[in-house]
Amino acid sequence: MIFRKGELFCGPGGLSLGAKLAEVTSPSGEVYKIEHQWANDIDKWACETYRHNLCPDKPESVIEEDVRELDIESLDPIDGFSFGFPCNDFSVVGEHKGFNGEYGPLYTFGVKVLRVHQPKWFVAENVGGLESANGGEAFLKILDDLENEGYVLTPHLYKFHEYGVPQKRHRIIIVGIRNDMGLEFKVPKPTHDGIEKPFMSVREAFMEIPEDSSNNEKTRHTSKVKEMLKYIRPGENAWSEEIPEHLRLNVKGARLSQIYKRLHPDLPSYTVTGSGGGGTHMYHYEETRALTNRERARLQTFPDDYEFIGPKEQVRKQIGMAVPTQGAKVIFEAILKTFAGIEYESVDSKWKIALRELKTSRDNKIELPQK
């Protein structure tokens, strides 16, 4: 069985590559997999990257357009749908505007796709800060709107380093299956616990990167920055007491922990981001430099043959905004197993319980589980 998938806010294709790589065989021998049908994003370079890697023979299927101008009704029929709606207004970094910001309401276009095309399943992704936006009301409103389109929801906070991603990246993923399918998605059990199955480390992620890999150019730093980095130990940042006074940053007020922070080789990295200027580009644990974009892509579990298109800073932005391919693959495989009737190990979603309570008691404020 092949599920034709559409996607809004597709970015460079982290979710879609994970979907493409997911494949299962049912007990009867039928193969279940996902194929690209169409995708949309407003970012020129992200669309170019997506076309180049995922559908070079069908470039017109990637629509570079503001979603607010997109003719959703005219899009080709789909069986599955994904959308990592913009997280700017829900992120814990920033002004926390939630629904009051420019990006907060954009999830409604995903709701419209569900209403118009009625796919059998969908995957929605956003930052962990979504749960606290607008005092928690934003998350409940989004869940309510998605459920009202006729879907059984399973929301969960995924900690991707628990699924083989060499990065501590926490994201809310909402999986919905259409009511008439008679199926219910279960959260796949983590594959790594840090003890019996150690988390993937930065050192492992960076092993054997070919010198001629695409997007692997190194950043040129000033002699002062390179000298300062010599005094910063792996896992520490620009506020280390070991940095001589003449090399320290002259910063007043809040001191962000990720400024000139060097990765620790034996641990997963901290979260890869697509925003920020110098000092926030993530720094190598051994060499006195920022990471190359290929190293950042390794932390996001993109394969080395996945070439990002665009200027260096635009590539950095694409990689930082993407969903880790390995994490996406685990979720899409679980969806395919659900439809194929294949049992798999799972864990409970506390938010799913809260959603059920909300459904039976609309007038009562439901407290969402803490991280």
PDB file of N, CA, C and O in Angstrom, residues 183-217:
ATOM      1  N   LEU A 183      -8.495   2.845  13.748  1.00  0.00           N
ATOM      2  CA  LEU A 183      -7.138   2.596  14.248  1.00  0.00           C
ATOM      3  C   LEU A 183      -6.732   3.701  15.223  1.00  0.00           C
ATOM      4  O   LEU A 183      -7.261   4.806  15.182  1.00  0.00           O
ATOM      5  N   GLU A 184      -5.767   3.395  16.060  1.00  0.00           N
ATOM      6  CA  GLU A 184      -5.260   4.370  17.009  1.00  0.00           C
ATOM      7  C   GLU A 184      -3.749   4.273  17.089  1.00  0.00           C
ATOM      8  O   GLU A 184      -3.197   3.204  17.341  1.00  0.00           O
ATOM      9  N   PHE A 185      -3.089   5.384  16.841  1.00  0.00           N
ATOM     10  CA  PHE A 185      -1.621   5.422  16.852  1.00  0.00           C
ATOM     11  C   PHE A 185      -1.094   5.344  18.278  1.00  0.00           C
ATOM     12  O   PHE A 185      -1.652   5.938  19.198  1.00  0.00           O
ATOM     13  N   LYS A 186       0.005   4.611  18.467  1.00  0.00           N
ATOM     14  CA  LYS A 186       0.686   4.531  19.756  1.00  0.00           C
ATOM     15  C   LYS A 186       2.098   5.072  19.627  1.00  0.00           C
ATOM     16  O   LYS A 186       2.757   4.874  18.610  1.00  0.00           O
ATOM     17  N   VAL A 187       2.546   5.766  20.645  1.00  0.00           N
ATOM     18  CA  VAL A 187       3.880   6.362  20.634  1.00  0.00           C
ATOM     19  C   VAL A 187       4.936   5.259  20.666  1.00  0.00           C
ATOM     20  O   VAL A 187       4.943   4.431  21.584  1.00  0.00           O
ATOM     21  N   PRO A 188       5.825   5.199  19.669  1.00  0.00           N
ATOM     22  CA  PRO A 188       6.862   4.156  19.677  1.00  0.00           C
ATOM     23  C   PRO A 188       7.794   4.302  20.875  1.00  0.00           C
ATOM     24  O   PRO A 188       8.169   5.408  21.251  1.00  0.00           O
ATOM     25  N   LYS A 189       8.142   3.180  21.468  1.00  0.00           N
ATOM     26  CA  LYS A 189       9.012   3.184  22.634  1.00  0.00           C
ATOM     27  C   LYS A 189      10.408   3.674  22.257  1.00  0.00           C
ATOM     28  O   LYS A 189      10.938   3.307  21.204  1.00  0.00           O
ATOM     29  N   PRO A 190      11.016   4.530  23.090  1.00  0.00           N
ATOM     30  CA  PRO A 190      12.383   4.988  22.806  1.00  0.00           C
ATOM     31  C   PRO A 190      13.346   3.811  22.623  1.00  0.00           C
ATOM     32  O   PRO A 190      13.202   2.772  23.270  1.00  0.00           O
ATOM     33  N   THR A 191      14.313   3.997  21.761  1.00  0.00           N
ATOM     34  CA  THR A 191      15.290   2.946  21.461  1.00  0.00           C
ATOM     35  C   THR A 191      16.580   3.099  22.258  1.00  0.00           C
ATOM     36  O   THR A 191      17.383   2.178  22.327  1.00  0.00           O
ATOM     37  N   HIS A 192      16.791   4.288  22.846  1.00  0.00           N
ATOM     38  CA  HIS A 192      18.008   4.571  23.602  1.00  0.00           C
ATOM     39  C   HIS A 192      17.629   5.115  24.988  1.00  0.00           C
ATOM     40  O   HIS A 192      16.781   6.010  25.090  1.00  0.00           O
ATOM     41  N   ASP A 193      18.271   4.584  26.035  1.00  0.00           N
ATOM     42  CA  ASP A 193      17.971   5.045  27.395  1.00  0.00           C
ATOM     43  C   ASP A 193      19.168   5.692  28.085  1.00  0.00           C
ATOM     44  O   ASP A 193      19.072   6.145  29.223  1.00  0.00           O
ATOM     45  N   GLY A 194      20.300   5.742  27.406  1.00  0.00           N
ATOM     46  CA  GLY A 194      21.479   6.355  27.987  1.00  0.00           C
ATOM     47  C   GLY A 194      22.252   5.447  28.922  1.00  0.00           C
ATOM     48  O   GLY A 194      23.317   5.829  29.436  1.00  0.00           O
ATOM     49  N   ILE A 195      21.727   4.246  29.187  1.00  0.00           N
ATOM     50  CA  ILE A 195      22.390   3.309  30.098  1.00  0.00           C
ATOM     51  C   ILE A 195      22.688   1.998  29.364  1.00  0.00           C
ATOM     52  O   ILE A 195      23.815   1.743  28.948  1.00  0.00           O
ATOM     53  N   GLU A 196      21.643   1.176  29.197  1.00  0.00           N
ATOM     54  CA  GLU A 196      21.831  -0.080  28.462  1.00  0.00           C
ATOM     55  C   GLU A 196      22.106   0.198  26.990  1.00  0.00           C
ATOM     56  O   GLU A 196      22.872  -0.511  26.343  1.00  0.00           O
ATOM     57  N   LYS A 197      21.453   1.218  26.466  1.00  0.00           N
ATOM     58  CA  LYS A 197      21.663   1.632  25.084  1.00  0.00           C
ATOM     59  C   LYS A 197      22.084   3.101  25.118  1.00  0.00           C
ATOM     60  O   LYS A 197      21.249   3.994  25.224  1.00  0.00           O
ATOM     61  N   PRO A 198      23.384   3.391  25.093  1.00  0.00           N
ATOM     62  CA  PRO A 198      23.862   4.776  25.212  1.00  0.00           C
ATOM     63  C   PRO A 198      23.304   5.683  24.112  1.00  0.00           C
ATOM     64  O   PRO A 198      23.033   5.235  22.993  1.00  0.00           O
ATOM     65  N   PHE A 199      23.141   6.955  24.466  1.00  0.00           N
ATOM     66  CA  PHE A 199      22.712   7.930  23.472  1.00  0.00           C
ATOM     67  C   PHE A 199      23.808   8.111  22.430  1.00  0.00           C
ATOM     68  O   PHE A 199      25.002   7.957  22.728  1.00  0.00           O
ATOM     69  N   MET A 200      23.414   8.445  21.226  1.00  0.00           N
ATOM     70  CA  MET A 200      24.379   8.712  20.161  1.00  0.00           C
ATOM     71  C   MET A 200      25.146   9.990  20.493  1.00  0.00           C
ATOM     72  O   MET A 200      24.547  11.026  20.785  1.00  0.00           O
ATOM     73  N   SER A 201      26.452   9.931  20.454  1.00  0.00           N
ATOM     74  CA  SER A 201      27.273  11.080  20.835  1.00  0.00           C
ATOM     75  C   SER A 201      27.683  11.910  19.622  1.00  0.00           C
ATOM     76  O   SER A 201      27.601  11.459  18.474  1.00  0.00           O
ATOM     77  N   VAL A 202      28.144  13.123  19.907  1.00  0.00           N
ATOM     78  CA  VAL A 202      28.647  14.002  18.862  1.00  0.00           C
ATOM     79  C   VAL A 202      29.841  13.359  18.151  1.00  0.00           C
ATOM     80  O   VAL A 202      29.956  13.417  16.926  1.00  0.00           O
ATOM     81  N   ARG A 203      30.729  12.745  18.928  1.00  0.00           N
ATOM     82  CA  ARG A 203      31.906  12.105  18.333  1.00  0.00           C
ATOM     83  C   ARG A 203      31.496  11.046  17.305  1.00  0.00           C
ATOM     84  O   ARG A 203      32.037  10.978  16.203  1.00  0.00           O
ATOM     85  N   GLU A 204      30.498  10.232  17.654  1.00  0.00           N
ATOM     86  CA  GLU A 204      30.007   9.211  16.734  1.00  0.00           C
ATOM     87  C   GLU A 204      29.375   9.853  15.502  1.00  0.00           C
ATOM     88  O   GLU A 204      29.550   9.371  14.377  1.00  0.00           O
ATOM     89  N   ALA A 205      28.636  10.931  15.714  1.00  0.00           N
ATOM     90  CA  ALA A 205      27.955  11.599  14.603  1.00  0.00           C
ATOM     91  C   ALA A 205      28.942  12.162  13.586  1.00  0.00           C
ATOM     92  O   ALA A 205      28.652  12.198  12.387  1.00  0.00           O
ATOM     93  N   PHE A 206      30.102  12.594  14.059  1.00  0.00           N
ATOM     94  CA  PHE A 206      31.070  13.245  13.178  1.00  0.00           C
ATOM     95  C   PHE A 206      32.096  12.290  12.569  1.00  0.00           C
ATOM     96  O   PHE A 206      32.994  12.714  11.854  1.00  0.00           O
ATOM     97  N   MET A 207      31.953  11.021  12.829  1.00  0.00           N
ATOM     98  CA  MET A 207      32.939  10.066  12.315  1.00  0.00           C
ATOM     99  C   MET A 207      32.929   9.983  10.793  1.00  0.00           C
ATOM    100  O   MET A 207      31.875   9.923  10.165  1.00  0.00           O
ATOM    101  N   GLU A 208      34.113  10.034  10.216  1.00  0.00           N
ATOM    102  CA  GLU A 208      34.329   9.764   8.791  1.00  0.00           C
ATOM    103  C   GLU A 208      33.466  10.629   7.867  1.00  0.00           C
ATOM    104  O   GLU A 208      32.852  10.139   6.921  1.00  0.00           O
ATOM    105  N   ILE A 209      33.439  11.919   8.134  1.00  0.00           N
ATOM    106  CA  ILE A 209      32.785  12.832   7.189  1.00  0.00           C
ATOM    107  C   ILE A 209      33.755  13.071   6.033  1.00  0.00           C
ATOM    108  O   ILE A 209      34.865  13.562   6.246  1.00  0.00           O
ATOM    109  N   PRO A 210      33.392  12.718   4.803  1.00  0.00           N
ATOM    110  CA  PRO A 210      34.298  12.921   3.665  1.00  0.00           C
ATOM    111  C   PRO A 210      34.655  14.397   3.501  1.00  0.00           C
ATOM    112  O   PRO A 210      33.786  15.276   3.622  1.00  0.00           O
ATOM    113  N   GLU A 211      35.909  14.679   3.263  1.00  0.00           N
ATOM    114  CA  GLU A 211      36.362  16.065   3.124  1.00  0.00           C
ATOM    115  C   GLU A 211      35.647  16.789   1.992  1.00  0.00           C
ATOM    116  O   GLU A 211      35.440  17.994   2.036  1.00  0.00           O
ATOM    117  N   ASP A 212      35.299  16.030   0.940  1.00  0.00           N
ATOM    118  CA  ASP A 212      34.664  16.658  -0.220  1.00  0.00           C
ATOM    119  C   ASP A 212      33.133  16.664  -0.140  1.00  0.00           C
ATOM    120  O   ASP A 212      32.454  16.883  -1.147  1.00  0.00           O
ATOM    121  N   SER A 213      32.587  16.420   1.066  1.00  0.00           N
ATOM    122  CA  SER A 213      31.125  16.455   1.221  1.00  0.00           C
ATOM    123  C   SER A 213      30.590  17.835   0.892  1.00  0.00           C
ATOM    124  O   SER A 213      31.256  18.854   1.131  1.00  0.00           O
ATOM    125  N   SER A 214      29.395  17.885   0.356  1.00  0.00           N
ATOM    126  CA  SER A 214      28.764  19.180   0.096  1.00  0.00           C
ATOM    127  C   SER A 214      28.463  19.881   1.418  1.00  0.00           C
ATOM    128  O   SER A 214      28.319  19.236   2.457  1.00  0.00           O
ATOM    129  N   ASN A 215      28.395  21.195   1.377  1.00  0.00           N
ATOM    130  CA  ASN A 215      28.041  22.013   2.549  1.00  0.00           C
ATOM    131  C   ASN A 215      29.017  21.818   3.706  1.00  0.00           C
ATOM    132  O   ASN A 215      28.647  21.949   4.867  1.00  0.00           O
ATOM    133  N   ASN A 216      30.279  21.538   3.393  1.00  0.00           N
ATOM    134  CA  ASN A 216      31.243  21.223   4.446  1.00  0.00           C
ATOM    135  C   ASN A 216      32.331  22.289   4.590  1.00  0.00           C
ATOM    136  O   ASN A 216      33.373  22.044   5.194  1.00  0.00           O
ATOM    137  N   GLU A 217      32.086  23.491   4.037  1.00  0.00           N
ATOM    138  CA  GLU A 217      33.091  24.532   4.126  1.00  0.00           C
ATOM    139  C   GLU A 217      33.189  25.071   5.564  1.00  0.00           C
ATOM    140  O   GLU A 217      32.197  25.190   6.264  1.00  0.00           O
TER     141      GLU A 217
END
